[in-house]
Coordinates of C-alpha atoms in Angstrom, one line a residue:
M1 CA 52.0 -54.3 -50.3
N2 CA 54.6 -52.7 -48.0
K3 CA 57.7 -50.8 -49.3
D4 CA 60.1 -53.8 -49.1
Q5 CA 57.6 -55.9 -51.1
A6 CA 57.2 -53.1 -53.6
K7 CA 60.9 -52.7 -54.0
Q8 CA 61.3 -56.5 -54.5
H9 CA 58.5 -56.6 -57.1
L10 CA 60.0 -53.6 -59.0
S11 CA 63.4 -55.3 -59.0
V12 CA 61.9 -58.4 -60.6
V13 CA 60.0 -56.3 -63.1
S14 CA 63.1 -54.3 -64.1
N15 CA 65.1 -57.5 -64.7
E16 CA 62.3 -59.0 -66.8
L17 CA 61.9 -55.9 -68.9
T18 CA 65.6 -55.8 -69.6
K19 CA 65.6 -59.4 -70.8
T20 CA 62.4 -58.9 -72.8
R21 CA 63.8 -55.8 -74.6
Q22 CA 67.0 -57.8 -75.5
F23 CA 65.0 -60.8 -76.7
M24 CA 62.7 -58.6 -78.9
R25 CA 65.7 -57.1 -80.7
E26 CA 66.8 -60.7 -81.5
F27 CA 63.2 -61.8 -82.4
A28 CA 63.0 -58.9 -84.9
K29 CA 65.8 -60.5 -86.8
F30 CA 64.0 -63.9 -87.2
D31 CA 63.0 -64.8 -90.7
A32 CA 59.1 -65.2 -90.8
K33 CA 59.5 -67.9 -93.6
Q34 CA 61.5 -70.2 -91.3
S35 CA 60.6 -72.0 -88.1
D36 CA 60.8 -69.7 -85.1
V37 CA 61.6 -72.6 -82.9
A38 CA 64.6 -73.6 -84.9
Q39 CA 65.8 -69.9 -85.1
F40 CA 65.3 -69.6 -81.3
D41 CA 67.4 -72.6 -80.7
S42 CA 70.1 -71.3 -83.0
M43 CA 70.0 -67.9 -81.2
I44 CA 70.5 -69.7 -77.8
A45 CA 73.3 -71.8 -79.1
A46 CA 75.0 -68.7 -80.7
N47 CA 75.0 -66.8 -77.5
S48 CA 76.0 -69.5 -75.1
H49 CA 77.8 -72.8 -75.1
D50 CA 75.4 -74.1 -72.5
R51 CA 71.7 -74.2 -73.3
E52 CA 70.7 -73.8 -69.7
M53 CA 73.0 -70.7 -69.4
G54 CA 71.6 -69.4 -72.6
L55 CA 68.0 -69.7 -71.4
Q56 CA 68.9 -67.6 -68.4
A57 CA 69.4 -64.6 -70.8
I58 CA 65.8 -64.7 -72.0
P59 CA 62.7 -63.5 -70.0
E60 CA 61.7 -65.9 -67.3
S61 CA 58.1 -65.8 -68.5
L62 CA 59.2 -66.9 -72.0
Q63 CA 61.4 -69.6 -70.5
K64 CA 58.5 -70.9 -68.4
L65 CA 56.2 -71.1 -71.4
L66 CA 58.7 -73.0 -73.6
E67 CA 59.5 -75.4 -70.8
A68 CA 55.9 -76.1 -69.9
Q69 CA 54.8 -79.7 -70.2
N70 CA 52.0 -79.2 -72.7
I71 CA 54.0 -76.8 -74.9
A72 CA 57.5 -78.4 -74.8
A73 CA 56.0 -81.7 -75.9
T74 CA 55.9 -80.8 -79.5
N75 CA 57.5 -78.2 -81.9
A76 CA 53.9 -77.1 -82.7
G77 CA 53.3 -76.3 -79.1
K78 CA 56.5 -74.1 -78.9
Q79 CA 55.7 -72.6 -82.3
A80 CA 52.3 -71.4 -80.9
V81 CA 54.2 -69.2 -78.4
F82 CA 56.1 -67.5 -81.2
D83 CA 53.0 -67.3 -83.4
G84 CA 51.3 -65.5 -80.6
L85 CA 54.1 -63.0 -80.5
R86 CA 54.3 -62.6 -84.2
D87 CA 50.5 -62.3 -84.7
G88 CA 50.1 -59.9 -81.8
I89 CA 52.9 -57.6 -83.0
A90 CA 51.5 -57.6 -86.6
E91 CA 48.0 -56.8 -85.4
Y92 CA 49.3 -54.1 -83.1
Q93 CA 51.2 -52.5 -86.0
R94 CA 48.1 -52.7 -88.2
R95 CA 46.0 -50.8 -85.7
N96 CA 48.7 -48.3 -84.7
G97 CA 50.2 -47.2 -88.0
G98 CA 53.2 -49.5 -88.0
D99 CA 54.5 -48.8 -84.5
M100 CA 56.1 -51.6 -82.5
P101 CA 54.3 -52.4 -79.2
P102 CA 56.1 -51.2 -76.0
V103 CA 58.3 -53.7 -74.3
E104 CA 56.0 -53.5 -71.2
V105 CA 53.1 -54.8 -73.3
V106 CA 55.0 -57.8 -74.7
Q107 CA 56.3 -58.7 -71.2
S108 CA 52.8 -58.4 -69.7
A109 CA 51.4 -60.7 -72.4
L110 CA 54.1 -63.3 -71.8
S111 CA 53.6 -63.2 -68.1
A112 CA 49.9 -63.6 -68.5
A113 CA 50.2 -66.6 -70.7
T114 CA 52.2 -68.5 -68.1
A115 CA 49.0 -68.9 -66.1
F116 CA 48.1 -71.8 -68.4
T117 CA 51.1 -73.8 -67.4
E118 CA 52.3 -75.7 -64.4
N119 CA 55.0 -73.0 -64.1
A120 CA 52.5 -70.3 -63.2
H121 CA 53.1 -68.3 -60.1
R122 CA 50.6 -69.4 -57.5
G123 CA 50.9 -66.5 -55.1
D124 CA 51.3 -66.7 -51.3
D125 CA 49.2 -68.6 -48.8
N126 CA 47.0 -65.5 -48.3
D127 CA 45.9 -65.4 -51.9
P128 CA 42.6 -67.1 -52.8
A129 CA 43.2 -70.1 -54.9
F130 CA 41.3 -70.8 -58.1
D131 CA 42.5 -74.3 -58.7
S132 CA 39.3 -75.1 -60.6
L133 CA 40.3 -72.5 -63.2
S134 CA 43.7 -74.1 -63.8
F135 CA 44.4 -75.7 -67.1
S136 CA 46.1 -78.5 -65.3
H137 CA 42.6 -79.8 -64.6
H138 CA 41.2 -79.0 -68.1
E139 CA 39.7 -82.0 -69.9
A140 CA 41.4 -81.1 -73.1
L141 CA 45.1 -80.5 -72.3
S142 CA 45.8 -80.1 -76.0
V143 CA 44.2 -76.6 -75.9
V144 CA 47.0 -75.2 -73.8
P145 CA 49.2 -74.0 -76.7
A146 CA 46.1 -72.5 -78.4
A147 CA 45.2 -70.7 -75.2
V148 CA 48.7 -69.4 -74.8
Q149 CA 48.8 -68.2 -78.3
V150 CA 45.5 -66.4 -78.0
V151 CA 46.5 -64.6 -74.7
I152 CA 49.9 -63.5 -76.2
T153 CA 48.3 -62.3 -79.5
M154 CA 45.4 -60.5 -78.0
G155 CA 47.4 -59.1 -75.1
I156 CA 49.7 -57.4 -77.5
A157 CA 47.2 -56.6 -80.3
N158 CA 44.5 -55.0 -78.0
S159 CA 47.0 -52.9 -76.1
L160 CA 46.3 -49.4 -77.2
P161 CA 48.9 -46.7 -76.2
L162 CA 45.9 -45.6 -74.0
I163 CA 46.9 -48.0 -71.2
S164 CA 50.4 -48.5 -70.0
M165 CA 50.7 -52.1 -68.8
L166 CA 52.7 -52.6 -65.6
P167 CA 54.5 -55.9 -65.9
N168 CA 53.4 -58.5 -63.3
P169 CA 55.7 -61.5 -63.5
T170 CA 54.6 -62.7 -60.0
G171 CA 50.9 -62.7 -60.7
S172 CA 50.2 -60.4 -57.8
N173 CA 46.7 -58.9 -57.2
E174 CA 48.5 -55.6 -56.3
V175 CA 51.2 -54.0 -58.4
P176 CA 53.1 -51.1 -56.9
I177 CA 53.6 -47.9 -58.7
V178 CA 56.1 -45.5 -57.2
A179 CA 56.3 -41.7 -57.5
G180 CA 59.6 -40.1 -56.6
E181 CA 59.9 -36.4 -56.2
G182 CA 62.9 -34.2 -55.5
T183 CA 62.5 -31.6 -52.7
A184 CA 64.6 -28.8 -51.3
G185 CA 66.5 -29.9 -48.2
M186 CA 66.7 -26.5 -46.7
D187 CA 65.6 -22.8 -47.0
M188 CA 67.8 -21.2 -49.7
G189 CA 67.0 -18.7 -52.3
V190 CA 63.3 -18.8 -53.2
M191 CA 63.0 -22.4 -52.2
R192 CA 61.8 -23.6 -48.8
R193 CA 62.5 -26.9 -47.3
G194 CA 60.2 -29.6 -48.6
E195 CA 59.2 -27.8 -51.8
L196 CA 59.4 -29.5 -55.1
I197 CA 62.6 -28.6 -56.9
D198 CA 60.9 -29.2 -60.2
G199 CA 57.7 -27.4 -59.2
E200 CA 56.5 -23.9 -59.8
K201 CA 59.8 -22.5 -58.6
A202 CA 61.9 -24.8 -60.7
G203 CA 63.6 -22.0 -62.7
L204 CA 64.3 -19.8 -59.7
P205 CA 67.5 -19.6 -57.5
Y206 CA 68.4 -22.4 -55.2
F207 CA 71.6 -24.2 -56.4
D208 CA 73.0 -21.3 -58.4
N209 CA 75.2 -19.3 -56.1
R210 CA 74.6 -15.9 -57.7
H211 CA 72.0 -13.9 -55.8
L212 CA 70.6 -10.7 -57.2
L213 CA 68.7 -9.0 -54.3
V214 CA 66.7 -5.7 -54.0
M215 CA 68.2 -3.2 -51.7
E216 CA 66.1 -1.2 -49.2
D217 CA 65.6 2.5 -49.7
A218 CA 67.0 4.3 -46.6
G219 CA 66.3 7.8 -47.9
D220 CA 68.5 10.6 -49.2
G221 CA 69.9 8.4 -52.0
K222 CA 71.1 5.7 -49.6
F223 CA 70.3 2.0 -50.2
T224 CA 71.2 -0.9 -47.8
L225 CA 70.9 -4.6 -47.7
E226 CA 71.5 -7.3 -45.0
S227 CA 72.3 -10.6 -46.6
H228 CA 70.2 -13.6 -45.7
V229 CA 70.1 -17.1 -47.3
A230 CA 66.4 -17.0 -48.3
Y231 CA 64.4 -14.5 -50.2
T232 CA 61.0 -14.2 -51.9
K233 CA 60.0 -13.6 -55.5
E234 CA 57.9 -10.5 -56.2
I235 CA 56.8 -8.7 -59.4
R236 CA 57.5 -5.0 -60.1
D237 CA 55.0 -2.6 -61.7
N238 CA 56.8 -3.1 -65.0
K239 CA 56.2 -6.9 -64.8
T240 CA 59.9 -7.8 -64.1
T241 CA 60.9 -10.1 -61.3
K242 CA 62.7 -9.0 -58.2
F243 CA 64.0 -10.9 -55.1
V244 CA 63.4 -9.5 -51.6
V245 CA 65.4 -10.7 -48.6
D246 CA 63.6 -12.8 -46.0
K247 CA 65.0 -11.5 -42.8
D248 CA 63.5 -14.4 -40.8
S249 CA 66.2 -16.7 -42.4
I250 CA 69.8 -16.9 -41.2
K251 CA 72.3 -14.3 -42.3
A252 CA 74.5 -15.2 -45.3
P253 CA 78.2 -14.4 -45.5
F254 CA 79.3 -13.4 -49.0
L255 CA 82.6 -13.1 -50.8
G256 CA 84.5 -9.8 -51.2
G257 CA 85.7 -8.9 -54.6
R258 CA 82.5 -10.3 -56.2
V259 CA 80.0 -7.7 -55.1
S260 CA 78.2 -5.8 -57.8
I261 CA 75.5 -3.0 -57.5
K262 CA 73.1 -2.5 -60.3
V263 CA 70.3 0.0 -61.2
R264 CA 67.6 -1.3 -63.5
G265 CA 69.9 -4.2 -64.3
V266 CA 72.9 -2.1 -65.3
E267 CA 76.1 -2.2 -63.2
V268 CA 77.1 1.1 -61.5
A269 CA 79.7 -0.1 -58.9
N270 CA 81.7 -3.2 -57.9
D271 CA 84.7 -4.2 -55.7
N272 CA 86.4 -6.2 -58.4
H273 CA 89.9 -4.6 -57.8
R274 CA 93.2 -6.0 -56.6
S275 CA 93.1 -4.6 -53.0
H276 CA 89.7 -6.0 -52.0
P277 CA 89.3 -8.2 -48.9
T278 CA 87.8 -11.6 -49.5
F279 CA 86.6 -13.2 -46.2
G280 CA 86.4 -10.4 -43.7
G281 CA 86.6 -6.6 -43.1
K282 CA 85.1 -3.9 -45.3
S283 CA 85.4 -4.0 -49.1
T284 CA 85.1 -0.6 -50.8
L285 CA 83.2 -0.7 -54.1
Q286 CA 84.4 1.5 -56.9
P287 CA 81.8 3.6 -58.8
L288 CA 81.8 3.2 -62.5
E289 CA 81.2 6.0 -65.0
P290 CA 77.8 7.7 -64.6
V291 CA 75.0 5.6 -66.2
T292 CA 72.3 7.2 -68.3
L293 CA 69.1 5.3 -68.6
G294 CA 66.4 7.2 -70.6
A295 CA 66.2 10.7 -69.0
D296 CA 67.9 9.6 -65.8
T297 CA 71.6 9.7 -65.0
F298 CA 72.8 7.7 -62.0
I299 CA 76.0 8.6 -60.2
V300 CA 77.3 6.5 -57.3
K301 CA 78.9 8.6 -54.5
S302 CA 80.1 5.8 -52.3
A303 CA 79.5 2.1 -51.7
V304 CA 80.9 -0.4 -49.1
A305 CA 80.4 -4.1 -48.4
D306 CA 80.8 -5.2 -44.7
L307 CA 81.9 -8.8 -44.9
D308 CA 81.8 -9.3 -41.1
N309 CA 78.2 -8.0 -40.6
H310 CA 77.0 -9.3 -44.0
T311 CA 75.7 -5.9 -45.2
V312 CA 76.1 -3.7 -48.3
E313 CA 75.5 0.1 -48.5
V314 CA 75.5 2.4 -51.5
T315 CA 74.8 6.2 -51.7
F316 CA 73.9 8.0 -54.9
D317 CA 74.7 11.6 -55.8
T318 CA 71.2 13.1 -55.8
T319 CA 72.5 16.6 -56.6
D320 CA 74.1 16.0 -60.0
G321 CA 72.3 12.8 -60.7
A322 CA 68.9 11.1 -60.4
T323 CA 67.6 9.2 -57.3
P324 CA 66.7 5.6 -58.1
K325 CA 63.2 4.4 -57.2
A326 CA 62.7 2.0 -54.2
D327 CA 63.1 -1.3 -56.1
E328 CA 65.4 -0.2 -58.8
V329 CA 68.7 -0.8 -56.9
E330 CA 70.0 -4.4 -56.6
V331 CA 73.2 -6.0 -55.4
E332 CA 74.6 -9.3 -56.7
L333 CA 76.3 -11.5 -54.1
I334 CA 78.1 -14.8 -54.1
F335 CA 77.5 -16.6 -50.8
D336 CA 80.7 -17.8 -48.9
Y337 CA 80.3 -21.4 -47.9
E338 CA 83.8 -21.6 -46.5
R339 CA 83.2 -19.0 -43.8
K340 CA 83.2 -20.3 -40.2
D341 CA 81.9 -18.8 -37.0
E342 CA 83.9 -18.2 -33.8
K343 CA 83.4 -21.9 -32.8
G344 CA 85.0 -23.1 -36.0
D345 CA 81.7 -24.3 -37.5
Y346 CA 80.6 -23.5 -41.1
I347 CA 78.0 -20.7 -41.1
L348 CA 76.3 -22.0 -44.2
R349 CA 75.3 -25.4 -45.5
A350 CA 75.3 -26.1 -49.2
P351 CA 71.8 -26.4 -50.6
S352 CA 70.7 -30.0 -50.8
H353 CA 67.9 -31.9 -52.3
D354 CA 66.0 -34.9 -50.9
M355 CA 64.0 -37.6 -52.6
Q356 CA 60.5 -38.4 -51.3
F357 CA 58.9 -41.6 -52.5
S358 CA 55.2 -42.3 -52.5
Y359 CA 53.9 -45.9 -53.1
Y360 CA 50.6 -46.5 -54.7
G361 CA 48.9 -49.7 -55.7
V362 CA 47.1 -50.8 -58.9
Y363 CA 44.6 -53.5 -57.9
A364 CA 43.3 -56.3 -60.2
Y365 CA 39.6 -57.2 -60.1
P366 CA 37.8 -60.3 -61.2
S367 CA 35.5 -60.5 -64.3
R368 CA 33.7 -63.5 -65.7
A369 CA 31.4 -64.7 -68.4
R370 CA 29.8 -67.9 -69.8
S371 CA 29.5 -69.3 -73.3
T372 CA 27.5 -72.4 -74.5
A373 CA 27.8 -74.2 -77.7
T374 CA 26.4 -77.5 -79.1
I375 CA 28.6 -80.4 -80.1
D376 CA 27.6 -79.7 -83.7
A377 CA 28.8 -76.1 -83.6
I378 CA 32.1 -77.1 -81.9
T379 CA 32.9 -79.9 -84.3
Q380 CA 32.0 -77.7 -87.3
L381 CA 34.3 -74.9 -86.1
Q382 CA 37.1 -77.4 -85.7
N383 CA 36.6 -79.5 -88.8
E384 CA 35.6 -76.8 -91.3
L385 CA 37.4 -73.7 -90.0
G386 CA 40.2 -75.2 -87.9
I387 CA 39.2 -73.1 -85.0
N388 CA 39.5 -74.4 -81.4
W389 CA 36.2 -73.7 -79.6
Y390 CA 37.9 -72.9 -76.3
A391 CA 40.3 -70.5 -77.9
A392 CA 37.4 -68.9 -79.8
A393 CA 35.4 -68.4 -76.6
Q394 CA 38.5 -66.9 -75.0
M395 CA 39.2 -64.6 -77.9
I396 CA 35.6 -63.3 -78.1
F397 CA 35.7 -62.5 -74.4
I398 CA 39.1 -60.8 -74.6
N399 CA 38.1 -58.5 -77.5
K400 CA 34.8 -57.4 -75.9
Y401 CA 36.4 -57.1 -72.5
N402 CA 39.2 -54.9 -73.7
F403 CA 36.9 -52.8 -75.8
E404 CA 34.6 -52.1 -72.8
Q405 CA 37.6 -51.4 -70.7
N406 CA 38.9 -48.7 -73.1
G407 CA 35.5 -47.2 -73.3
R408 CA 35.3 -47.0 -69.5
L409 CA 38.6 -45.2 -69.3
L410 CA 37.8 -42.8 -72.2
R411 CA 34.4 -41.9 -70.8
G412 CA 35.9 -41.3 -67.4
A413 CA 38.5 -39.0 -69.0
V414 CA 35.9 -37.0 -70.8
N415 CA 33.8 -36.7 -67.7
Q416 CA 36.8 -35.4 -65.7
C417 CA 37.5 -32.8 -68.3
L418 CA 34.0 -31.5 -68.4
A419 CA 34.0 -31.4 -64.5
N420 CA 36.8 -29.0 -64.7
Q421 CA 36.3 -27.1 -67.9
E422 CA 38.4 -24.1 -67.1
Q423 CA 41.5 -26.2 -67.0
H424 CA 40.7 -29.2 -69.1
V425 CA 38.6 -28.0 -72.1
K426 CA 39.9 -26.0 -75.0
V427 CA 37.7 -24.7 -77.9
F428 CA 38.5 -24.6 -81.6
D429 CA 35.9 -22.3 -83.2
A430 CA 35.9 -22.1 -87.0
D431 CA 33.7 -19.0 -86.9
I432 CA 35.6 -16.4 -85.0
A433 CA 34.5 -12.8 -85.5
G434 CA 37.1 -10.8 -87.5
L435 CA 38.9 -13.8 -88.8
T436 CA 38.4 -14.8 -92.4
H437 CA 39.6 -18.1 -93.8
I438 CA 40.4 -18.3 -97.5
N439 CA 40.0 -22.0 -97.8
L440 CA 39.5 -25.2 -95.7
T441 CA 43.2 -25.8 -95.5
D442 CA 43.7 -22.3 -94.0
L443 CA 40.9 -22.9 -91.5
Y444 CA 42.1 -26.3 -90.4
S445 CA 45.7 -25.3 -89.9
N446 CA 44.6 -23.1 -87.0
I447 CA 43.8 -26.3 -85.0
R448 CA 47.5 -26.5 -84.4
V449 CA 47.4 -23.4 -82.3
V450 CA 44.7 -24.8 -80.0
L451 CA 46.4 -28.2 -79.7
G452 CA 49.7 -26.4 -78.8
K453 CA 47.9 -24.4 -76.1
A454 CA 46.2 -27.6 -74.8
R455 CA 49.5 -29.4 -74.6
T456 CA 51.2 -26.5 -72.8
S457 CA 48.3 -26.4 -70.3
L458 CA 48.6 -30.1 -69.6
S459 CA 52.4 -29.7 -69.1
T460 CA 51.7 -26.9 -66.5
I461 CA 49.0 -28.9 -64.7
T462 CA 51.1 -32.1 -64.4
N463 CA 54.4 -30.2 -64.0
T464 CA 55.7 -32.6 -66.7
A465 CA 56.9 -31.6 -70.1
I466 CA 54.6 -33.4 -72.5
G467 CA 56.3 -34.4 -75.7
Q468 CA 53.9 -36.6 -77.8
Y469 CA 50.2 -37.1 -77.4
D470 CA 47.4 -39.0 -79.1
L471 CA 44.0 -37.7 -80.1
Y472 CA 40.9 -39.9 -79.8
V473 CA 38.2 -38.4 -82.0
S474 CA 34.4 -38.7 -82.6
D475 CA 32.7 -39.3 -86.0
R476 CA 32.8 -35.6 -86.9
G477 CA 36.2 -35.2 -85.3
A478 CA 37.5 -37.9 -87.7
A479 CA 35.9 -36.2 -90.7
F480 CA 37.6 -32.9 -89.5
F481 CA 41.1 -34.4 -89.5
E482 CA 40.6 -36.5 -92.6
A483 CA 39.8 -33.2 -94.5
M484 CA 43.0 -31.5 -93.5
S485 CA 45.8 -30.9 -95.9
R486 CA 48.1 -33.8 -96.5
D487 CA 51.0 -31.4 -95.5
D488 CA 49.4 -31.3 -92.0
Y489 CA 47.9 -34.8 -91.7
T490 CA 48.8 -38.2 -93.1
P491 CA 46.0 -40.8 -93.1
T492 CA 46.9 -44.4 -92.5
G493 CA 44.3 -45.6 -95.0
E494 CA 42.8 -48.0 -92.4
Q495 CA 39.1 -48.5 -92.9
Y496 CA 37.1 -47.5 -89.9
G497 CA 33.5 -46.9 -88.8
D498 CA 32.6 -50.3 -87.4
Q499 CA 31.2 -50.3 -83.8
Y500 CA 33.6 -52.7 -82.2
S501 CA 37.1 -51.4 -82.8
I502 CA 39.3 -48.3 -82.1
Y503 CA 41.6 -47.6 -85.1
R504 CA 44.5 -45.3 -85.7
I505 CA 43.3 -43.4 -88.7
G506 CA 46.2 -40.9 -89.2
Q507 CA 49.0 -38.8 -87.9
L508 CA 49.5 -35.0 -87.7
N509 CA 52.8 -33.6 -88.8
T510 CA 53.6 -32.9 -85.2
G511 CA 53.7 -36.7 -84.6
A512 CA 50.3 -36.8 -82.8
N513 CA 48.4 -40.0 -83.7
V514 CA 44.7 -39.8 -84.3
Y515 CA 42.4 -42.6 -83.2
Y516 CA 38.8 -43.1 -84.2
V517 CA 36.4 -43.9 -81.4
P518 CA 33.0 -45.4 -82.5
A519 CA 29.8 -44.1 -81.1
S520 CA 29.0 -47.5 -79.5
M521 CA 31.5 -46.7 -76.7
G522 CA 29.4 -43.7 -75.5
V523 CA 32.5 -41.5 -75.1
F524 CA 31.4 -38.6 -77.3
N525 CA 27.8 -37.4 -77.6
E526 CA 28.0 -35.2 -80.6
D527 CA 24.2 -34.4 -80.7
E528 CA 24.9 -32.0 -77.9
L529 CA 27.4 -30.0 -80.0
T530 CA 25.7 -28.4 -83.1
Q531 CA 27.9 -28.6 -86.2
G532 CA 30.9 -29.7 -84.2
G533 CA 32.9 -32.6 -83.0
Y534 CA 35.3 -33.7 -80.3
A535 CA 38.9 -34.7 -79.8
L536 CA 40.4 -36.0 -76.5
M537 CA 44.1 -35.3 -76.1
V538 CA 45.9 -38.0 -74.1
P539 CA 49.6 -37.7 -73.4
R540 CA 51.9 -40.5 -74.6
S541 CA 54.2 -41.2 -71.7
S542 CA 57.5 -43.0 -72.3
T543 CA 57.4 -44.1 -68.6
P544 CA 54.5 -46.3 -67.5
A545 CA 54.5 -44.7 -64.0
K546 CA 53.7 -41.3 -65.5
A547 CA 51.0 -42.6 -68.0
P548 CA 47.4 -41.3 -67.8
F549 CA 46.1 -44.9 -67.5
V550 CA 47.8 -47.9 -66.1
G551 CA 46.9 -51.6 -66.0
T552 CA 48.2 -55.0 -65.0
V553 CA 47.3 -58.7 -65.4
A554 CA 47.1 -60.9 -62.3
V555 CA 45.2 -63.8 -64.0
P556 CA 44.7 -63.7 -67.8
T557 CA 41.5 -64.6 -69.5
M558 CA 41.1 -68.4 -69.2
V559 CA 38.3 -70.9 -69.8
L560 CA 36.9 -73.9 -67.9
A561 CA 34.7 -76.4 -69.6
S562 CA 31.8 -78.3 -68.0
S563 CA 29.4 -80.8 -69.5
A564 CA 26.1 -80.6 -67.7
N565 CA 24.4 -81.5 -71.0
A566 CA 26.1 -84.3 -72.9
F567 CA 25.5 -82.5 -76.2
E568 CA 26.6 -79.1 -75.2
K569 CA 29.8 -77.5 -73.8
D570 CA 29.4 -74.8 -71.2
V571 CA 32.5 -72.7 -71.0
A572 CA 33.2 -70.3 -68.1
V573 CA 35.6 -67.4 -68.9
Y574 CA 37.5 -65.7 -66.1
N575 CA 40.2 -63.1 -65.6
R576 CA 41.6 -60.9 -62.9
M577 CA 43.0 -57.7 -64.4
A578 CA 43.3 -53.9 -63.7
A579 CA 43.0 -50.8 -65.9
E580 CA 42.4 -47.4 -64.2
A581 CA 43.5 -43.8 -64.1
N582 CA 47.0 -43.4 -62.7
P583 CA 46.6 -43.4 -58.9
I584 CA 49.5 -40.9 -58.5
P585 CA 47.7 -37.6 -57.9
R586 CA 50.1 -35.6 -60.1
Y587 CA 49.3 -37.8 -63.1
R588 CA 45.7 -38.7 -62.4
N589 CA 43.9 -36.3 -64.8
Q590 CA 46.2 -35.7 -67.8
C591 CA 43.6 -35.4 -70.6
M592 CA 42.3 -32.4 -72.4
L593 CA 39.0 -32.2 -74.3
I594 CA 39.0 -30.2 -77.5
E595 CA 35.6 -29.0 -78.7
L596 CA 35.5 -28.4 -82.5
R597 CA 32.7 -25.8 -83.0
N598 CA 31.0 -24.3 -86.1
L599 CA 32.7 -26.7 -88.5
P600 CA 31.7 -26.4 -92.2
S601 CA 29.4 -29.1 -93.6
L602 CA 31.6 -31.9 -94.9

């Protein structure tokens, strides 16, 4: 996908997300005891005199579903769409402590469900066609509403905060993800052209036009400086920061009347007087009263700023006063951007910033399975339980598929952490020499220190301030958090321990959610850690492009029935989806593994 195609796709996605967000606000007001179809029609009528115009205000994917032939035919068909939304949201909230699903998740589920209708996006001529998997050829067209309901419900319910779904309203195999970074447009201050303005130098001078620079020791109490636009950051012996002029950069004119000389950060002379020149000539700096710092008294004998040659010079009285050390004398300047050279051209350019965009792709891959049932089993499901066989096969596959997918991503995250333990593993040790815990509550409260350090480390690694995060825990990890004081941890009360689900079991008072990961996923192998457990910290990004894991749906899970045996139904299940670590290098490895060691027997 080239840049123009990526921009077009992102424009479509942005529009769909906006409409989905607006619709979800209205849907939240619907009365669950009344018909969603009737309430939807009332909503459209209330917001527009023309139904066609009103429909333009809702997400295109929802519009396609409600206008599809096999759904629009009956109110029950249209209600299946809303049931899918309502059931999916309810199940998501049950599994995630009452939180509403992200709008991206809802939009992704709606877009995926359109694949079962004649309004599905068919892709371009270069895309492989899977006409045989289309529900338009299905022998039982009545299952379309059921299939749509299942896809919407499971698409929302199974969407853990672990994976940020990238909306894919066009059904493309490739979904673009864009990384934009601000860079310095020139050499100025400590920044060099092309360096990230929010990188490791983010808090150092570039735009701020006050420049505190170390003067050179010329001997006999004299210190000088030639002003240049760029300088470097260095550390003094006392661990303070200093800035040293880079003489390879261009000279920088500065304003008269704003020059200040300091020793150890204390002002000793300035030219802030009425008779100073501003744009040219020499500006004489007036010494202040002698400054005593500790056992040393500093006395300025003379000081001058040459505005034409861009230099500053100061001489200290070394007879009656002390001589400053080499890097103790600094001058503060304000660069003059209005100054012109002899040709009438500005000498300095204002510092600028550029945006660099990198385009990455998230690629869907195909998965498939088969399921066989006898006529007896199918009719029994339908007659006694009211369950449609095709929808059941679809739902079983979706549950297992998503569970395996989450396991793959979590295992990969743990492996990456262990591959770089120095940066991505933090240890909480309950048995530290010299540290005595009065009770379990006192012991467990110290986990907050380790979690705080882990979050700070991740923020530094990704150069992104991490606000909230989730913890995915092992069996012993779950027991550890469940034993914490209720002042520090609030359990959801959700039953857990089965081998086929991930549950949110509680929340720390910091807002961090705690999810239980069953041993069947193979994520944590606690036998290797004596009397301990694990917790995997995963940042909770508000922006999908910055999330640790991203996914998309090109073709949702769909079924195709065949009847090789007259008394059996053979169902093929197929999808084309993606779920992977963020392809943007900056956000690729955002997890931190917490080892819980020497825990008391619980």
